[in-house]
CSV table of C-alpha atoms in Angstrom, one decimal:
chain,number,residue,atom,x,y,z
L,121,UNK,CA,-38.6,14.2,179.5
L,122,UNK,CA,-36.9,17.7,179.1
L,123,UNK,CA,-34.1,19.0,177.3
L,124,UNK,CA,-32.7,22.4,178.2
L,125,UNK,CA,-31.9,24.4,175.3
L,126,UNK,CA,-28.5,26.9,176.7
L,127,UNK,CA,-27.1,30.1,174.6
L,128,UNK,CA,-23.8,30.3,175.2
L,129,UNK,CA,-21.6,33.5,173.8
L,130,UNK,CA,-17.6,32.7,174.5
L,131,UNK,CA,-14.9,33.8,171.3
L,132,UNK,CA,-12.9,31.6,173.0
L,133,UNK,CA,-12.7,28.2,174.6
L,134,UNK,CA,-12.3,29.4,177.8
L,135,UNK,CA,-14.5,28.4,181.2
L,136,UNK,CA,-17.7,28.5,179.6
L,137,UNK,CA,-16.7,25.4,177.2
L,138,UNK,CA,-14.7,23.6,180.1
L,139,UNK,CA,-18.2,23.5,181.6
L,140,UNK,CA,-19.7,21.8,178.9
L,141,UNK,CA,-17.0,19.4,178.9
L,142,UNK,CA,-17.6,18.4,182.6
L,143,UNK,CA,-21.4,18.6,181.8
L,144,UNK,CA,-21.5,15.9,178.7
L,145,UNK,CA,-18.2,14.2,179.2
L,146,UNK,CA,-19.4,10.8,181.6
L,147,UNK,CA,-22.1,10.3,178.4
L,148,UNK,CA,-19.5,10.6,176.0
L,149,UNK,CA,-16.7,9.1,177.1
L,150,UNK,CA,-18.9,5.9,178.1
L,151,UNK,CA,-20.5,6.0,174.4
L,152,UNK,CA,-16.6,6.6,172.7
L,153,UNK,CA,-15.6,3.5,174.3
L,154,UNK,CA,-18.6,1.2,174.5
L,155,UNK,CA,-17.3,-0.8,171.2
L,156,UNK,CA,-14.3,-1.3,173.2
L,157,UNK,CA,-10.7,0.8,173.4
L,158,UNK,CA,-9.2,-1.1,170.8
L,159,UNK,CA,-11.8,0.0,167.7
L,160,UNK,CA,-11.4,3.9,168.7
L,161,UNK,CA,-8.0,5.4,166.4
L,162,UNK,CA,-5.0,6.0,168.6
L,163,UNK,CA,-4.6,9.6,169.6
L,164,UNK,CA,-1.3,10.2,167.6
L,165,UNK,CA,-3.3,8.8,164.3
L,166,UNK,CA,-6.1,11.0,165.3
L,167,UNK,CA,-4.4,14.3,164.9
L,168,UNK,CA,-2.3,13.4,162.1
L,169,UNK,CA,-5.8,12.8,160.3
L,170,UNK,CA,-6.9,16.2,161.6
L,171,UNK,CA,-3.7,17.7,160.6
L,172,UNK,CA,-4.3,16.4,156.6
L,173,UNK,CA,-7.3,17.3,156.2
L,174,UNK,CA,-8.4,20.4,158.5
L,175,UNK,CA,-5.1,21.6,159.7
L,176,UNK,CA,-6.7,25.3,160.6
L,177,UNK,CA,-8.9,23.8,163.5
L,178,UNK,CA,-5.6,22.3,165.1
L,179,UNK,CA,-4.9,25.6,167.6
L,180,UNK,CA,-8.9,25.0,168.8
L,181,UNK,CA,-8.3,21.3,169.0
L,182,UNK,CA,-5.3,21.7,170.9
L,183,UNK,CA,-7.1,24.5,173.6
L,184,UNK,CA,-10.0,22.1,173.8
L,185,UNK,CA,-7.8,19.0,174.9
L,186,UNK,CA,-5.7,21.4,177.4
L,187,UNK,CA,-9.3,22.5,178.8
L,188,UNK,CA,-10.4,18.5,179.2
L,189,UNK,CA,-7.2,18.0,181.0
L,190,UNK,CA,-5.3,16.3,178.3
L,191,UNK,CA,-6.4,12.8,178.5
L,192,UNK,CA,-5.9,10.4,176.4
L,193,UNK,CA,-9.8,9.1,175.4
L,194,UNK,CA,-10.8,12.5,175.5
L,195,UNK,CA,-8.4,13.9,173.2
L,196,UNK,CA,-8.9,11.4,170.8
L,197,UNK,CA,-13.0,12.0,171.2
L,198,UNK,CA,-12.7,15.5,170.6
L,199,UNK,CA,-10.5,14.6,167.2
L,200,UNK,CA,-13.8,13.2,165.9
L,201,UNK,CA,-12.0,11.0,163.7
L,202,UNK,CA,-13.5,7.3,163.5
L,203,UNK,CA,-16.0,7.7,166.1
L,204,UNK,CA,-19.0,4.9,166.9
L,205,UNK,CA,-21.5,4.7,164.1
L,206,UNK,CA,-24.9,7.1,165.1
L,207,UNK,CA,-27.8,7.9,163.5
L,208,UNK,CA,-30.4,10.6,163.1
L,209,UNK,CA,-33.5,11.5,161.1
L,210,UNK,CA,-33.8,15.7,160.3
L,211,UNK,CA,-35.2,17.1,157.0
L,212,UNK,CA,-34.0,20.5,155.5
L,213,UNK,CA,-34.6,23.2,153.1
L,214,UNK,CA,-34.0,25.8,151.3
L,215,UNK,CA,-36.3,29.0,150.8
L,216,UNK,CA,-34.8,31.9,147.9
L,217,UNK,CA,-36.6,35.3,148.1
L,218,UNK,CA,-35.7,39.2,149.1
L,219,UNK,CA,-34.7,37.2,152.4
L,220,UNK,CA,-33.3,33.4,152.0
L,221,UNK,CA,-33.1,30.8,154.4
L,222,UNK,CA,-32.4,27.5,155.5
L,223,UNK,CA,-35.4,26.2,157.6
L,224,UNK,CA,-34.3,22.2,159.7
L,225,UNK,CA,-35.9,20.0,161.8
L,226,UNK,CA,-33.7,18.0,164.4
L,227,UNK,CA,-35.1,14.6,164.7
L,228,UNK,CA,-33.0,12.5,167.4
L,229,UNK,CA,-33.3,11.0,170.8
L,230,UNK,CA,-34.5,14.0,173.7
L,231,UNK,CA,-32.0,11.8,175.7
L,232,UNK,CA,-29.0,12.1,173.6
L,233,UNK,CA,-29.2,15.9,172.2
L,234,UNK,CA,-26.7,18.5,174.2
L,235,UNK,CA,-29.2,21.4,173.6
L,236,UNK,CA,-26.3,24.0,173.4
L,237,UNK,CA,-26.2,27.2,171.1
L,238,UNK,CA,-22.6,28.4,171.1
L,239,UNK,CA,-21.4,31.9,169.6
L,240,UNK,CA,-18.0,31.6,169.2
L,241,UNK,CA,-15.3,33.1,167.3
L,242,UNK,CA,-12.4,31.1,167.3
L,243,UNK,CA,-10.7,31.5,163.7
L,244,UNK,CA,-11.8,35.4,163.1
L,245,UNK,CA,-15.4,34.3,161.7
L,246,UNK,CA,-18.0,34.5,164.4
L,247,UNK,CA,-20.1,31.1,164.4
L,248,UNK,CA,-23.6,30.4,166.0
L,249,UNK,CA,-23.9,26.9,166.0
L,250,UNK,CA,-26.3,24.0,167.6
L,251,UNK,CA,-23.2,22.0,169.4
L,252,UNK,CA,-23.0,18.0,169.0
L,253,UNK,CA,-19.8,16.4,170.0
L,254,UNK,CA,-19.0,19.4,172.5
L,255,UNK,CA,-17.3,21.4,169.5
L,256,UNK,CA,-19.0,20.0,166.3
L,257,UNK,CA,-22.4,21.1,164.5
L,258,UNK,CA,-25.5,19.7,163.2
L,259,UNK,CA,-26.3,23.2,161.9
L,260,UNK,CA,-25.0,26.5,161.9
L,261,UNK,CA,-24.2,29.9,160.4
L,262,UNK,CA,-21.1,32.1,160.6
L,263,UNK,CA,-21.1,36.0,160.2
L,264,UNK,CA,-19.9,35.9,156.3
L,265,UNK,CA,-23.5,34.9,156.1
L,266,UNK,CA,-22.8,31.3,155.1
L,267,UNK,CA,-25.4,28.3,156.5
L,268,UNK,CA,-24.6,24.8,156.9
L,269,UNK,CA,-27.2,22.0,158.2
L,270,UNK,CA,-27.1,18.0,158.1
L,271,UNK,CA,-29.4,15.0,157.6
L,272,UNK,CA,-28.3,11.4,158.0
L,273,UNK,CA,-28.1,10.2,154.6
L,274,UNK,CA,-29.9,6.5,154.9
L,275,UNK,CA,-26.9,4.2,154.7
L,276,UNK,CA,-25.3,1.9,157.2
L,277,UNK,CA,-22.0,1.8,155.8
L,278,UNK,CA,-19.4,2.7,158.3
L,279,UNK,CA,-15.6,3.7,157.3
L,280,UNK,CA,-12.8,5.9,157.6
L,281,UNK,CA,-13.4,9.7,157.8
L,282,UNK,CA,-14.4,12.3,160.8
L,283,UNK,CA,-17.4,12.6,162.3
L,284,UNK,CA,-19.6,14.7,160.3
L,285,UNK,CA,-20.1,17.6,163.0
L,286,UNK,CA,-16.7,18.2,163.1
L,287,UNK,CA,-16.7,18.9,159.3
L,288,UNK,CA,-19.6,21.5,159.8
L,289,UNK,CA,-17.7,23.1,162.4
L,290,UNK,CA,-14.7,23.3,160.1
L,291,UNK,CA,-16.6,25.0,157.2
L,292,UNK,CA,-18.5,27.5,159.4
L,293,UNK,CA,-15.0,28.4,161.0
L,294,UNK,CA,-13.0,28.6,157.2
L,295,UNK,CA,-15.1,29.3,154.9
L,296,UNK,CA,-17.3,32.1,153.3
L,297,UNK,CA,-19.4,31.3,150.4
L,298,UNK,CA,-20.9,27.8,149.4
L,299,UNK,CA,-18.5,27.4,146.8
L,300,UNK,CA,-15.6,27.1,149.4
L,301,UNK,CA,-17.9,24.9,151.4
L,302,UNK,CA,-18.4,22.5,148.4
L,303,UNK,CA,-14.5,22.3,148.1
L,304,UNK,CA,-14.2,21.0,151.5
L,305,UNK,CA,-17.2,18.5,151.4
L,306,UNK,CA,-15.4,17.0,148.5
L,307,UNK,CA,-11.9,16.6,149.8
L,308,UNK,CA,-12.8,16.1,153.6
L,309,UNK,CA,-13.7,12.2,154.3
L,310,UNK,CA,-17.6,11.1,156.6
L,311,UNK,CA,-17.4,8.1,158.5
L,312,UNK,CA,-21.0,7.5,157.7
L,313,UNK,CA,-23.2,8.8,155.2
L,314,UNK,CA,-24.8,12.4,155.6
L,315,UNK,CA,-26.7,14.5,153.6
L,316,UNK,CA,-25.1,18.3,154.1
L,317,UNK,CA,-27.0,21.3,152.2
L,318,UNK,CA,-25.0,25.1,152.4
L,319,UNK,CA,-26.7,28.4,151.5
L,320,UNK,CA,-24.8,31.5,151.4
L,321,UNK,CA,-25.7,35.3,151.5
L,322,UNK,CA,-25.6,35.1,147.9
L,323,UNK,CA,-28.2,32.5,147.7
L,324,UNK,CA,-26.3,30.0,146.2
L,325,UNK,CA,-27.1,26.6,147.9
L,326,UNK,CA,-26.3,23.2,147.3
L,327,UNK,CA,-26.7,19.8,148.9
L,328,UNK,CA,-23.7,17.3,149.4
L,329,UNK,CA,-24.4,13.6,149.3
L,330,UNK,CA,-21.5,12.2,151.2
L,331,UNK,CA,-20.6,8.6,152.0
L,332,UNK,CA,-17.4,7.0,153.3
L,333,UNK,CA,-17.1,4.2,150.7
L,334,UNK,CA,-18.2,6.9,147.4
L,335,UNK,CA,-16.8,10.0,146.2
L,336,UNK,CA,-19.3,12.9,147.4
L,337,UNK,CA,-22.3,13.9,145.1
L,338,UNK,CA,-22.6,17.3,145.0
L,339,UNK,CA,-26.1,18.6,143.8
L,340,UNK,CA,-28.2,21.9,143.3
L,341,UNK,CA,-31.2,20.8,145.3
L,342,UNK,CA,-32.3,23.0,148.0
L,343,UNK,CA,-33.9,20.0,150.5
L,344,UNK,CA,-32.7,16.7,152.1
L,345,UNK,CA,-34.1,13.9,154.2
L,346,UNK,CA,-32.9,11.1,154.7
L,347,UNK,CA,-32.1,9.1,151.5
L,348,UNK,CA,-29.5,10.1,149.1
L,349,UNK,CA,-31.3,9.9,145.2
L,350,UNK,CA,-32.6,6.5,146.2
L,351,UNK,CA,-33.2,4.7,149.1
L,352,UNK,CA,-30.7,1.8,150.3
L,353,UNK,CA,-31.8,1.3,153.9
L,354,UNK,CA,-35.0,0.8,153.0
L,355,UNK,CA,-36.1,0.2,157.0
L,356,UNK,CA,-35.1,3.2,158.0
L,357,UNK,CA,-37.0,5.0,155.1
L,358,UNK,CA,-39.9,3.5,156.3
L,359,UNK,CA,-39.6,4.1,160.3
L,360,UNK,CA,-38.6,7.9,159.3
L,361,UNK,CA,-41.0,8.4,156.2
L,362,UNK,CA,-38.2,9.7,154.2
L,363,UNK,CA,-39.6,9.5,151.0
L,364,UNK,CA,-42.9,10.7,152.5
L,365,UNK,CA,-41.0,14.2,153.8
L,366,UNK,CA,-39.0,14.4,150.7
L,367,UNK,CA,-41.5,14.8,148.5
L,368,UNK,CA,-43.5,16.9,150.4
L,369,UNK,CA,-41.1,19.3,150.6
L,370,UNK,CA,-40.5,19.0,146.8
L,371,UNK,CA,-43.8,19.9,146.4
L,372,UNK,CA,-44.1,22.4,149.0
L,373,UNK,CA,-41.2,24.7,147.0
L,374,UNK,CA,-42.5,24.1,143.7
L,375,UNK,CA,-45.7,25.8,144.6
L,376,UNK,CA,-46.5,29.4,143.3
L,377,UNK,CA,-48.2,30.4,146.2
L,378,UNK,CA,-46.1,29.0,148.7
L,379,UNK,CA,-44.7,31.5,150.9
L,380,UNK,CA,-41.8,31.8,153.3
L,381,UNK,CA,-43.6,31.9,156.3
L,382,UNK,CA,-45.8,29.0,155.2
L,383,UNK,CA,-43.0,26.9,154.7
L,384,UNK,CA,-41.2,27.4,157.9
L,385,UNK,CA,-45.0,26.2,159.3
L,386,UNK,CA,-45.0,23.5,157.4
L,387,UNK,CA,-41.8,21.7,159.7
L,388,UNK,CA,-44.7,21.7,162.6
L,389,UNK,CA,-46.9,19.4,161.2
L,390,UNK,CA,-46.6,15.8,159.4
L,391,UNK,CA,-45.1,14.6,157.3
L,392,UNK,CA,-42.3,16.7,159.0
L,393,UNK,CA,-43.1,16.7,162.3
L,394,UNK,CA,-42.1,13.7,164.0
L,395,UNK,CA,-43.1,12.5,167.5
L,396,UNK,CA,-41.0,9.3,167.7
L,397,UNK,CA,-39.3,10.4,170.6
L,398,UNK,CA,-39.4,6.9,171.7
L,399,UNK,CA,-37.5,5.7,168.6
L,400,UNK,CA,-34.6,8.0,168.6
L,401,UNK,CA,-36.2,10.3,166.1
L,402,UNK,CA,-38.6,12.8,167.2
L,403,UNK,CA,-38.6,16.3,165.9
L,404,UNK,CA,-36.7,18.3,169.1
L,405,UNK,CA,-36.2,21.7,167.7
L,406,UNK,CA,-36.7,23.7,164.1
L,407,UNK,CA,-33.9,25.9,163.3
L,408,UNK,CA,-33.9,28.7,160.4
L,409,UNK,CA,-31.2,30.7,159.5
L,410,UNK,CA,-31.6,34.1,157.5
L,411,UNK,CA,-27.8,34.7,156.2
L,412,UNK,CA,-28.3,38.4,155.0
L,413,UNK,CA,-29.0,39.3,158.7
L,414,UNK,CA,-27.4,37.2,160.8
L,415,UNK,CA,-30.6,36.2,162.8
L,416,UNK,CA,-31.5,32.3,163.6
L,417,UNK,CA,-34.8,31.2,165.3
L,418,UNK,CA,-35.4,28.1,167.3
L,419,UNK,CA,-39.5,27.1,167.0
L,420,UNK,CA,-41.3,25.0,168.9
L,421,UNK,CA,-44.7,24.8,168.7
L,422,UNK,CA,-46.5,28.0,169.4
L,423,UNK,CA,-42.9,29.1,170.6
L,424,UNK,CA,-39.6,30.9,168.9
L,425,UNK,CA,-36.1,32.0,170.7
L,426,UNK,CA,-34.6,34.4,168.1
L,427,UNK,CA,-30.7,34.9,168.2
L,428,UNK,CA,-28.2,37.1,166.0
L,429,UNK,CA,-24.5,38.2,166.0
L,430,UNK,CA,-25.8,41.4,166.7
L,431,UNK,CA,-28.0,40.9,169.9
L,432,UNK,CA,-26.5,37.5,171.2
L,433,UNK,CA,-28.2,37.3,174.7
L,434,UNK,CA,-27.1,34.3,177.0
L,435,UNK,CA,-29.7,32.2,178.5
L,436,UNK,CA,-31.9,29.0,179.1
L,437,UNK,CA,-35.1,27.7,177.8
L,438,UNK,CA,-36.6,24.4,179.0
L,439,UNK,CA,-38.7,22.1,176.5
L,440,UNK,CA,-40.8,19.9,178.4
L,441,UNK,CA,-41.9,16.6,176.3
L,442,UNK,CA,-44.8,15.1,178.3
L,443,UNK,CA,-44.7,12.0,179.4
L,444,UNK,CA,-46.4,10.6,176.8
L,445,UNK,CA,-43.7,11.6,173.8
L,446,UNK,CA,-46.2,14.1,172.4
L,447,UNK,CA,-45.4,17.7,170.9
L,448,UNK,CA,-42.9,19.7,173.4
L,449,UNK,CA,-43.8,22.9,175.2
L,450,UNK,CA,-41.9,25.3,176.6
L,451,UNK,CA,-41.1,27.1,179.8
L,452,UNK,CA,-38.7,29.9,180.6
């Protein structure tokens, strides 16, 4: 099994993202509408949702359908609004020093993950992102020096609200300090439960606990898994060792000695290295973000791809997990 991991630098949705489109849409368009047409929201509902609550994405959203050629399933995919139900694993955290950063793991299915790094500046911020949902993010830093990463929060409640990588997208493209980011994760409605932690250049972090059927709880921790305070689903806890990664990491940035470096290690091995592929929840790439430079890093064992607003280069890297679902390796 092999994912290839793409940079892609376009300010504007232009032929680079129409590619992507072409690229992922079959998948999509066949998951969008495998509960049936009549559970998806109607395409007028759709915007008038993204109008309410995110009105400043509605110029990108508008390019983006134009570039899919303005049909109907596709334009009401890309609104994000009431999508299926998915899930994910992921653990995250928080380092403060002379340099803070936000270290993740991606835990998901190799089959499912679009593998795309997208530098984009499409609201006056530029963005590096990891792409999900062709214009969404599962993590992500813009150039005011503000990070944003997710974890699925552990619940199987399903409601109304946007699909959470659209809501990262929105704050990277709108917003500047965690502070503004916490606004929007309170006002902004999931349609599942996700765990959201923001650092800025400032180092102010926080983590946003938010379901569709509770207002969002909005804490100063600087780590999630996949729980939120206690565990509901307690299953999934188990298949993903949630409690098992959380504490680890608790424990891991209360130590004196602990060092930055140490801890970005740490996300290769277990408790927090995962090699369920086979489950849907394998550890496919570590990102870490360091806001005061603008740099991000993609690891994989023994490897790194380093990336910045200043020295954005385009290209491809192919991670190869053998055929036995064991640790990836990579080729160029």
């Amino acid at each position: 099994m092999e994912i290839e991991f793409e940079s892609i630098s376009e300010a504007l949705p232009g032929p680079k993202w129409q590619a992507l489109f072409e690229r992922h849409w079959p998948a999509y368009q066949k998951w969008f509408l495998s509960e049936g047409d009549a559970e998806r929201t109607s395409y007028l509902a759709s915007v008038r949702q993204l109008r309410a609550h995110m009105p400043e994405l509605l110029p990108t959203y508008e390019r983006l359908v134009e570039l899919a050629g303005g049909g109907d399933a596709a334009a009401r995919f890309l609104s994000l609004y009431r999508p299926p139900p998915y899930l994910s694993g992921c653990s995250q955290a928080v380092w403060l020093g002379d340099a803070p950063f936000l270290v993740r793991n991606y835990d998901y299915s190799p089959r499912l993950c679009e593998g795309t790094v997208l530098c984009s500046q499409w609201n006056g911020r530029k963005v590096m992102a990891m792409v999900d949902c062709l214009w969404g993010a599962v993590d992500g830093m813009n150039d005011s020096g503000l990070v944003v990463s997710l974890t699925f929060g552990g619940r199987r409640v399903v409601g109304d609200g946007f699909g959470v990588p659209v809501i990262l997208r929105y704050i990277l493209e709108t917003c500047g300090t965690t502070a503004e980011a916490e606004a929007v994760l309170m006002r902004v409605p999931t349609h599942m439960s996700y765990n959201v932690t923001v650092l800025d250049r400032f180092g102010n972090f926080r983590t946003a606990f938010l379901s569709p059927d509770r207002r969002p709880e909005i804490r100063p921790l600087p780590m999630a898994t996949n729980h939120q305070g206690k565990v509901e689903w307690h299953a999934h806890a188990r298949a993903t060792a949630s409690l098992e990664r959380e504490q680890y990491l608790f424990f891991r940035l209360a130590d004196s000695e602990e060092t930055g470096e140490g801890l970005i290690d740490s996300f290769h091995r277990p408790p927090l290295f995962s090699t369920g592929y086979q489950k849907g929840f394998g550890t496919l790439y570590t990102t870490v973000y360091w806001p005061l430079s603008g740099v991000m890093e993609l690891r994989w064992p023994g490897q790194s791809w380093f990336l910045s607003f200043d020295n954005f280069e385009e290209g491809v890297r192919t991670i190869r997990y053998d055929s036995g679902f064991g640790g990836p390796s990579m080729r160029f």
